[in-house]
PDB file of C-alpha atoms and ligand atoms in Angstrom:
ATOM      1  CA  MET G   1      12.339   9.506   9.165  1.00  0.00           C
ATOM      2  CA  SER G   2      11.885   9.328  12.891  1.00  0.00           C
ATOM      3  CA  ARG G   3       8.183   8.671  13.226  1.00  0.00           C
ATOM      4  CA  THR G   4       6.926   5.216  14.060  1.00  0.00           C
ATOM      5  CA  THR G   5       6.499   2.840  11.125  1.00  0.00           C
ATOM      6  CA  LEU G   6       2.999   3.023   9.739  1.00  0.00           C
ATOM      7  CA  ILE G   7       1.267  -0.267   9.456  1.00  0.00           C
ATOM      8  CA  SER G   8      -1.349  -0.770   6.695  1.00  0.00           C
ATOM      9  CA  PRO G   9      -2.986  -4.234   6.991  1.00  0.00           C
ATOM     10  CA  SER G  10      -4.030  -5.591   3.554  1.00  0.00           C
ATOM     11  CA  ILE G  11      -7.635  -6.805   3.740  1.00  0.00           C
ATOM     12  CA  LEU G  12      -6.812  -9.209   0.880  1.00  0.00           C
ATOM     13  CA  SER G  13      -6.115 -11.794   3.658  1.00  0.00           C
ATOM     14  CA  ALA G  14      -9.238 -10.948   5.671  1.00  0.00           C
ATOM     15  CA  ASP G  15     -12.500 -12.852   5.732  1.00  0.00           C
ATOM     16  CA  PHE G  16     -14.297 -11.389   2.747  1.00  0.00           C
ATOM     17  CA  ALA G  17     -17.668 -12.407   4.190  1.00  0.00           C
ATOM     18  CA  ARG G  18     -17.013 -10.124   7.183  1.00  0.00           C
ATOM     19  CA  LEU G  19     -14.996  -7.307   5.705  1.00  0.00           C
ATOM     20  CA  GLY G  20     -16.633  -4.568   7.726  1.00  0.00           C
ATOM     21  CA  GLU G  21     -15.980  -6.267  11.003  1.00  0.00           C
ATOM     22  CA  GLU G  22     -12.455  -7.139   9.936  1.00  0.00           C
ATOM     23  CA  ILE G  23     -11.757  -3.476   9.214  1.00  0.00           C
ATOM     24  CA  GLN G  24     -13.123  -2.435  12.593  1.00  0.00           C
ATOM     25  CA  ALA G  25     -10.985  -5.079  14.235  1.00  0.00           C
ATOM     26  CA  ILE G  26      -7.674  -3.934  12.620  1.00  0.00           C
ATOM     27  CA  ASP G  27      -8.592  -0.324  13.324  1.00  0.00           C
ATOM     28  CA  THR G  28      -8.976  -1.136  17.034  1.00  0.00           C
ATOM     29  CA  ALA G  29      -5.875  -3.321  16.942  1.00  0.00           C
ATOM     30  CA  GLY G  30      -3.677  -0.338  15.928  1.00  0.00           C
ATOM     31  CA  ALA G  31      -3.591  -0.133  12.090  1.00  0.00           C
ATOM     32  CA  ASP G  32      -2.587   3.231  10.841  1.00  0.00           C
ATOM     33  CA  MET G  33      -4.047   2.828   7.440  1.00  0.00           C
ATOM     34  CA  ILE G  34      -6.371   0.306   5.697  1.00  0.00           C
ATOM     35  CA  HIS G  35      -4.753  -1.296   2.573  1.00  0.00           C
ATOM     36  CA  VAL G  36      -7.217  -2.225  -0.169  1.00  0.00           C
ATOM     37  CA  ASP G  37      -5.986  -4.268  -3.116  1.00  0.00           C
ATOM     38  CA  VAL G  38      -7.979  -3.686  -6.245  1.00  0.00           C
ATOM     39  CA  MET G  39      -7.309  -6.307  -8.910  1.00  0.00           C
ATOM     40  CA  ASP G  40      -8.902  -6.577 -12.345  1.00  0.00           C
ATOM     41  CA  GLY G  41      -7.980 -10.036 -13.662  1.00  0.00           C
ATOM     42  CA  HIS G  42      -6.083  -8.229 -16.509  1.00  0.00           C
ATOM     43  CA  TYR G  43      -3.157  -6.334 -15.044  1.00  0.00           C
ATOM     44  CA  VAL G  44      -2.809  -9.116 -12.487  1.00  0.00           C
ATOM     45  CA  PRO G  45      -4.265 -12.665 -12.653  1.00  0.00           C
ATOM     46  CA  ASN G  46      -6.711 -12.167  -9.806  1.00  0.00           C
ATOM     47  CA  LEU G  47      -9.935 -10.342  -9.122  1.00  0.00           C
ATOM     48  CA  THR G  48     -10.992  -8.465  -5.983  1.00  0.00           C
ATOM     49  CA  ILE G  49     -13.239  -5.493  -5.298  1.00  0.00           C
ATOM     50  CA  GLY G  50     -13.927  -2.107  -6.720  1.00  0.00           C
ATOM     51  CA  PRO G  51     -15.219   1.340  -5.741  1.00  0.00           C
ATOM     52  CA  THR G  52     -18.748   0.232  -4.715  1.00  0.00           C
ATOM     53  CA  VAL G  53     -17.380  -2.072  -2.012  1.00  0.00           C
ATOM     54  CA  LEU G  54     -14.825   0.535  -0.962  1.00  0.00           C
ATOM     55  CA  LYS G  55     -17.537   3.099  -0.418  1.00  0.00           C
ATOM     56  CA  ASP G  56     -19.351   0.781   2.035  1.00  0.00           C
ATOM     57  CA  LEU G  57     -16.151  -0.266   3.747  1.00  0.00           C
ATOM     58  CA  LYS G  58     -15.371   3.397   4.554  1.00  0.00           C
ATOM     59  CA  LEU G  59     -18.136   3.297   7.149  1.00  0.00           C
ATOM     60  CA  TYR G  60     -16.084   0.951   9.285  1.00  0.00           C
ATOM     61  CA  SER G  61     -12.932   3.011   9.945  1.00  0.00           C
ATOM     62  CA  THR G  62     -11.938   6.714   9.925  1.00  0.00           C
ATOM     63  CA  LYS G  63      -8.290   5.773   9.267  1.00  0.00           C
ATOM     64  CA  PRO G  64      -6.906   6.653   5.792  1.00  0.00           C
ATOM     65  CA  PHE G  65      -7.778   4.082   3.093  1.00  0.00           C
ATOM     66  CA  ASP G  66      -4.595   3.204   1.187  1.00  0.00           C
ATOM     67  CA  VAL G  67      -5.937   1.911  -2.102  1.00  0.00           C
ATOM     68  CA  HIS G  68      -3.601  -0.081  -4.340  1.00  0.00           C
ATOM     69  CA  LEU G  69      -4.806  -0.281  -7.900  1.00  0.00           C
ATOM     70  CA  MET G  70      -3.641  -3.294  -9.850  1.00  0.00           C
ATOM     71  CA  ILE G  71      -5.758  -2.444 -12.838  1.00  0.00           C
ATOM     72  CA  SER G  72      -5.177  -1.359 -16.368  1.00  0.00           C
ATOM     73  CA  PRO G  73      -6.060   1.186 -17.591  1.00  0.00           C
ATOM     74  CA  VAL G  74      -6.399   3.335 -14.459  1.00  0.00           C
ATOM     75  CA  ASP G  75      -7.735   6.687 -15.592  1.00  0.00           C
ATOM     76  CA  PRO G  76     -11.378   5.730 -16.309  1.00  0.00           C
ATOM     77  CA  LEU G  77     -11.857   4.748 -12.622  1.00  0.00           C
ATOM     78  CA  ILE G  78     -10.094   7.607 -10.866  1.00  0.00           C
ATOM     79  CA  ALA G  79     -13.246   9.606 -10.263  1.00  0.00           C
ATOM     80  CA  GLU G  80     -15.098   6.564  -8.966  1.00  0.00           C
ATOM     81  CA  PHE G  81     -12.409   5.865  -6.388  1.00  0.00           C
ATOM     82  CA  ALA G  82     -12.378   9.516  -5.327  1.00  0.00           C
ATOM     83  CA  LYS G  83     -16.194   9.382  -4.804  1.00  0.00           C
ATOM     84  CA  ALA G  84     -15.853   6.122  -2.922  1.00  0.00           C
ATOM     85  CA  GLY G  85     -13.491   7.778  -0.420  1.00  0.00           C
ATOM     86  CA  ALA G  86      -9.987   6.569  -1.314  1.00  0.00           C
ATOM     87  CA  ASP G  87      -7.410   8.627   0.588  1.00  0.00           C
ATOM     88  CA  TYR G  88      -4.183   7.357  -1.061  1.00  0.00           C
ATOM     89  CA  LEU G  89      -4.525   6.044  -4.632  1.00  0.00           C
ATOM     90  CA  THR G  90      -1.455   4.105  -5.749  1.00  0.00           C
ATOM     91  CA  VAL G  91      -0.938   3.058  -9.347  1.00  0.00           C
ATOM     92  CA  HIS G  92       1.646   0.984 -11.261  1.00  0.00           C
ATOM     93  CA  PRO G  93       3.393   3.061 -13.977  1.00  0.00           C
ATOM     94  CA  ASP G  94       3.331   0.127 -16.349  1.00  0.00           C
ATOM     95  CA  ALA G  95      -0.490   0.035 -16.139  1.00  0.00           C
ATOM     96  CA  GLY G  96      -0.402   3.009 -18.506  1.00  0.00           C
ATOM     97  CA  PRO G  97      -0.842   4.840 -20.511  1.00  0.00           C
ATOM     98  CA  HIS G  98       0.560   8.087 -19.096  1.00  0.00           C
ATOM     99  CA  ILE G  99       1.739   8.013 -15.495  1.00  0.00           C
ATOM    100  CA  HIS G 100       2.246  11.775 -15.139  1.00  0.00           C
ATOM    101  CA  ARG G 101      -1.293  12.547 -16.318  1.00  0.00           C
ATOM    102  CA  THR G 102      -2.696   9.770 -14.103  1.00  0.00           C
ATOM    103  CA  LEU G 103      -0.942  11.216 -11.005  1.00  0.00           C
ATOM    104  CA  GLN G 104      -2.148  14.694 -11.767  1.00  0.00           C
ATOM    105  CA  ALA G 105      -5.730  13.356 -12.177  1.00  0.00           C
ATOM    106  CA  ILE G 106      -5.535  11.583  -8.797  1.00  0.00           C
ATOM    107  CA  ARG G 107      -4.419  14.852  -7.120  1.00  0.00           C
ATOM    108  CA  ASP G 108      -7.054  16.872  -8.955  1.00  0.00           C
ATOM    109  CA  HIS G 109      -9.663  14.531  -7.564  1.00  0.00           C
ATOM    110  CA  GLY G 110      -8.525  15.287  -4.015  1.00  0.00           C
ATOM    111  CA  MET G 111      -6.592  12.080  -3.294  1.00  0.00           C
ATOM    112  CA  LYS G 112      -2.907  11.550  -2.470  1.00  0.00           C
ATOM    113  CA  PRO G 113      -1.102   9.891  -5.382  1.00  0.00           C
ATOM    114  CA  GLY G 114       1.223   6.927  -5.000  1.00  0.00           C
ATOM    115  CA  VAL G 115       3.388   4.957  -7.410  1.00  0.00           C
ATOM    116  CA  ALA G 116       3.962   1.193  -7.065  1.00  0.00           C
ATOM    117  CA  LEU G 117       7.129  -0.480  -8.292  1.00  0.00           C
ATOM    118  CA  ASN G 118       7.059  -4.159  -9.208  1.00  0.00           C
ATOM    119  CA  PRO G 119      10.212  -6.184  -8.317  1.00  0.00           C
ATOM    120  CA  ALA G 120      11.687  -5.653 -11.780  1.00  0.00           C
ATOM    121  CA  THR G 121      10.654  -2.043 -12.161  1.00  0.00           C
ATOM    122  CA  PRO G 122      13.663   0.286 -11.884  1.00  0.00           C
ATOM    123  CA  ILE G 123      13.430   3.315  -9.553  1.00  0.00           C
ATOM    124  CA  ASN G 124      14.247   5.784 -12.308  1.00  0.00           C
ATOM    125  CA  VAL G 125      10.633   5.743 -13.466  1.00  0.00           C
ATOM    126  CA  LEU G 126      10.174   8.119 -10.552  1.00  0.00           C
ATOM    127  CA  ASP G 127      12.807  10.634 -11.709  1.00  0.00           C
ATOM    128  CA  HIS G 128      10.355  13.103 -13.219  1.00  0.00           C
ATOM    129  CA  VAL G 129       7.325  12.553 -11.057  1.00  0.00           C
ATOM    130  CA  MET G 130       8.727  12.992  -7.516  1.00  0.00           C
ATOM    131  CA  ASP G 131       6.854  16.322  -7.161  1.00  0.00           C
ATOM    132  CA  GLU G 132       3.587  14.575  -8.044  1.00  0.00           C
ATOM    133  CA  ILE G 133       3.555  11.846  -5.453  1.00  0.00           C
ATOM    134  CA  ASP G 134       2.935  11.364  -1.701  1.00  0.00           C
ATOM    135  CA  LEU G 135       3.776   7.672  -1.489  1.00  0.00           C
ATOM    136  CA  VAL G 136       6.072   5.195  -3.113  1.00  0.00           C
ATOM    137  CA  LEU G 137       5.108   1.525  -2.754  1.00  0.00           C
ATOM    138  CA  VAL G 138       7.808  -1.068  -3.241  1.00  0.00           C
ATOM    139  CA  MET G 139       6.404  -4.485  -4.120  1.00  0.00           C
ATOM    140  CA  GLY G 140       8.186  -7.237  -2.193  1.00  0.00           C
ATOM    141  CA  VAL G 141       6.517  -9.797  -4.378  1.00  0.00           C
ATOM    142  CA  ASN G 142       5.008  -9.924  -7.833  1.00  0.00           C
ATOM    143  CA  PRO G 143       1.565  -8.410  -7.575  1.00  0.00           C
ATOM    144  CA  GLY G 144      -1.663 -10.486  -7.538  1.00  0.00           C
ATOM    145  CA  PHE G 145      -1.669 -12.700  -4.509  1.00  0.00           C
ATOM    146  CA  GLY G 146      -1.092 -12.669  -0.788  1.00  0.00           C
ATOM    147  CA  GLY G 147       1.084 -15.134   1.045  1.00  0.00           C
ATOM    148  CA  GLN G 148       4.170 -15.005  -1.193  1.00  0.00           C
ATOM    149  CA  SER G 149       7.741 -14.828   0.030  1.00  0.00           C
ATOM    150  CA  PHE G 150       9.645 -11.496   0.080  1.00  0.00           C
ATOM    151  CA  ILE G 151      12.126 -11.018  -2.723  1.00  0.00           C
ATOM    152  CA  LEU G 152      15.311  -9.958  -1.038  1.00  0.00           C
ATOM    153  CA  SER G 153      16.662  -7.960  -3.918  1.00  0.00           C
ATOM    154  CA  GLN G 154      14.056  -5.347  -3.060  1.00  0.00           C
ATOM    155  CA  LEU G 155      15.966  -4.320   0.040  1.00  0.00           C
ATOM    156  CA  GLU G 156      18.591  -2.483  -2.053  1.00  0.00           C
ATOM    157  CA  LYS G 157      15.768  -0.812  -3.959  1.00  0.00           C
ATOM    158  CA  ILE G 158      14.236   0.394  -0.642  1.00  0.00           C
ATOM    159  CA  ARG G 159      17.659   1.793   0.411  1.00  0.00           C
ATOM    160  CA  SER G 160      17.954   3.709  -2.849  1.00  0.00           C
ATOM    161  CA  LEU G 161      14.405   5.017  -2.614  1.00  0.00           C
ATOM    162  CA  SER G 162      15.027   6.043   0.968  1.00  0.00           C
ATOM    163  CA  ARG G 163      17.820   8.237  -0.253  1.00  0.00           C
ATOM    164  CA  MET G 164      15.716   9.473  -3.172  1.00  0.00           C
ATOM    165  CA  THR G 165      12.728  10.435  -1.071  1.00  0.00           C
ATOM    166  CA  ALA G 166      14.928  12.157   1.538  1.00  0.00           C
ATOM    167  CA  ALA G 167      16.647  14.128  -1.253  1.00  0.00           C
ATOM    168  CA  SER G 168      13.266  15.280  -2.548  1.00  0.00           C
ATOM    169  CA  GLY G 169      12.756  17.295   0.604  1.00  0.00           C
ATOM    170  CA  ARG G 170       9.044  16.265   0.533  1.00  0.00           C
ATOM    171  CA  ASP G 171       7.266  14.075   3.056  1.00  0.00           C
ATOM    172  CA  ILE G 172       6.829  10.985   0.860  1.00  0.00           C
ATOM    173  CA  ILE G 173       5.769   7.682   2.475  1.00  0.00           C
ATOM    174  CA  LEU G 174       8.067   4.810   1.544  1.00  0.00           C
ATOM    175  CA  GLU G 175       5.866   1.736   1.833  1.00  0.00           C
ATOM    176  CA  VAL G 176       6.639  -1.959   1.264  1.00  0.00           C
ATOM    177  CA  ASP G 177       3.898  -4.401   0.209  1.00  0.00           C
ATOM    178  CA  GLY G 178       4.126  -8.168  -0.096  1.00  0.00           C
ATOM    179  CA  GLY G 179       5.955 -10.804   1.879  1.00  0.00           C
ATOM    180  CA  VAL G 180       6.167  -8.626   4.982  1.00  0.00           C
ATOM    181  CA  THR G 181       6.537 -10.654   8.180  1.00  0.00           C
ATOM    182  CA  PRO G 182       7.940  -9.567  11.553  1.00  0.00           C
ATOM    183  CA  PHE G 183      11.352 -10.709  10.232  1.00  0.00           C
ATOM    184  CA  THR G 184      11.313  -9.055   6.799  1.00  0.00           C
ATOM    185  CA  ALA G 185       9.607  -5.991   8.335  1.00  0.00           C
ATOM    186  CA  ARG G 186      12.711  -5.384  10.375  1.00  0.00           C
ATOM    187  CA  GLN G 187      14.918  -5.593   7.248  1.00  0.00           C
ATOM    188  CA  CYS G 188      12.588  -3.204   5.442  1.00  0.00           C
ATOM    189  CA  ARG G 189      12.584  -0.752   8.311  1.00  0.00           C
ATOM    190  CA  GLU G 190      16.354  -0.843   8.493  1.00  0.00           C
ATOM    191  CA  ALA G 191      16.498  -0.257   4.733  1.00  0.00           C
ATOM    192  CA  GLY G 192      14.472   2.940   5.246  1.00  0.00           C
ATOM    193  CA  ALA G 193      10.808   1.965   4.759  1.00  0.00           C
ATOM    194  CA  ASN G 194       8.420   4.007   6.942  1.00  0.00           C
ATOM    195  CA  ALA G 195       5.179   2.158   6.081  1.00  0.00           C
ATOM    196  CA  LEU G 196       4.563  -1.499   5.771  1.00  0.00           C
ATOM    197  CA  VAL G 197       1.611  -3.413   4.247  1.00  0.00           C
ATOM    198  CA  ALA G 198       0.906  -6.881   5.587  1.00  0.00           C
ATOM    199  CA  GLY G 199      -1.885  -9.262   4.779  1.00  0.00           C
ATOM    200  CA  SER G 200      -1.062 -12.783   5.939  1.00  0.00           C
ATOM    201  CA  ALA G 201       1.137 -11.643   8.774  1.00  0.00           C
ATOM    202  CA  VAL G 202      -1.740  -9.608  10.262  1.00  0.00           C
ATOM    203  CA  PHE G 203      -4.804 -11.726   9.464  1.00  0.00           C
ATOM    204  CA  LYS G 204      -3.185 -15.175   9.590  1.00  0.00           C
ATOM    205  CA  GLY G 205      -0.335 -14.527  11.995  1.00  0.00           C
ATOM    206  CA  SER G 206       0.163 -16.429  15.264  1.00  0.00           C
ATOM    207  CA  GLY G 207      -1.134 -13.752  17.631  1.00  0.00           C
ATOM    208  CA  THR G 208      -4.066 -11.418  17.986  1.00  0.00           C
ATOM    209  CA  TYR G 209      -4.360  -8.729  15.370  1.00  0.00           C
ATOM    210  CA  ALA G 210      -2.884  -6.242  17.839  1.00  0.00           C
ATOM    211  CA  GLU G 211       0.069  -8.535  18.572  1.00  0.00           C
ATOM    212  CA  ASN G 212       0.637  -9.179  14.887  1.00  0.00           C
ATOM    213  CA  ILE G 213       0.566  -5.462  14.069  1.00  0.00           C
ATOM    214  CA  ALA G 214       2.937  -4.614  16.909  1.00  0.00           C
ATOM    215  CA  ALA G 215       5.346  -7.373  15.856  1.00  0.00           C
ATOM    216  CA  ILE G 216       5.507  -5.908  12.337  1.00  0.00           C
ATOM    217  CA  ARG G 217       5.987  -2.434  13.763  1.00  0.00           C
ATOM    218  CA  GLY G 218       8.875  -3.854  15.803  1.00  0.00           C
ATOM    219  CA  LYS G 219       7.262  -3.376  19.222  1.00  0.00           C
ATOM    220  CA  SER G 220       5.577  -5.684  21.655  1.00  0.00           C
ATOM    221  CA  SER G 221       1.788  -5.129  21.834  1.00  0.00           C
ATOM    222  CA  ALA G 222       2.306  -3.870  25.424  1.00  0.00           C
ATOM    223  CA  GLN G 223       4.273  -0.915  24.027  1.00  0.00           C
ATOM    224  CA  VAL G 224       1.436   0.059  21.751  1.00  0.00           C
ATOM    225  CA  THR G 225      -1.623   1.357  23.521  1.00  0.00           C
TER     226      THR G 225
HETATM  227  C1  LIG R 301      -0.232  -8.347  -3.575  1.00  0.00           C
HETATM  228  C2  LIG R 301      -0.932  -7.281  -2.764  1.00  0.00           C
HETATM  229  C3  LIG R 301      -0.521  -7.292  -1.325  1.00  0.00           C
HETATM  230  C4  LIG R 301      -0.827  -8.482  -0.565  1.00  0.00           C
HETATM  231  C5  LIG R 301       0.144  -8.751   0.471  1.00  0.00           C
HETATM  232  O1  LIG R 301      -0.492  -8.108  -4.908  1.00  0.00           O
HETATM  233  O2  LIG R 301      -0.601  -6.026  -3.205  1.00  0.00           O
HETATM  234  O3  LIG R 301      -1.102  -6.115  -0.630  1.00  0.00           O
HETATM  235  O4  LIG R 301      -2.047  -8.544   0.008  1.00  0.00           O
HETATM  236  O5  LIG R 301      -0.022  -9.983   1.054  1.00  0.00           O
HETATM  237  P1  LIG R 301       1.019 -10.665   2.058  1.00  0.00           P
HETATM  238  O6  LIG R 301       1.232  -9.639   3.167  1.00  0.00           O
HETATM  239  O7  LIG R 301       0.311 -11.862   2.458  1.00  0.00           O
HETATM  240  O8  LIG R 301       2.228 -10.873   1.229  1.00  0.00           O
HETATM  241 ZN1  LIG R 302      -1.192  -4.136  -2.068  1.00  0.00          ZN
END
């Protein structure tokens, strides 16, 4: 894929008391999408936000909201996330119960469906749903928390998925989430990822938000206007 790598900062590492301002700031700093991690304290051992907050956050950016559901079950909340304005809605196949039905429901509600693969989840769970999805999210860490280190075995998975998405003939975003730093971002890009989620590296990195985003994209901020 020749286009520039999409950067989707995860607001999990933002200041939750100032989420609207933080979203405006990353939008201005060059974010391509806004990554929202939804956790239920059940599928993952952490709790974040739901559709009510998402709806209010949508007022702060017109960029696509890339909503990552770490909840189980998923289906009862699909309509709420559609109403709240989710653009991409990504789900974990093991969150159950029926991934194909869930992906169809996401599409039927006007959103773009994505599938997230945990570090131990094999790529063949996608074999029979490739026509249903617009995004594959490879977890570089086990889901639930920001600030973890990238699990290097996922690079081979990204390479395989890059071949798989290319073979599909469809324009599927191949996104990596978790442990993305300027260093691992390069490895992920070289393995074929065309979108990167980063929480700590954007919000807690050494530079301005614009510099941090540019570094993950593999450019100096001067090259990104
Ligand atoms: C983890 C989340 C990630 C997380 C990434 O469950 O899905 O989006 O915020 O955080 P960093 O970039 O700090 O690893
Ligand atoms: Zn995420």
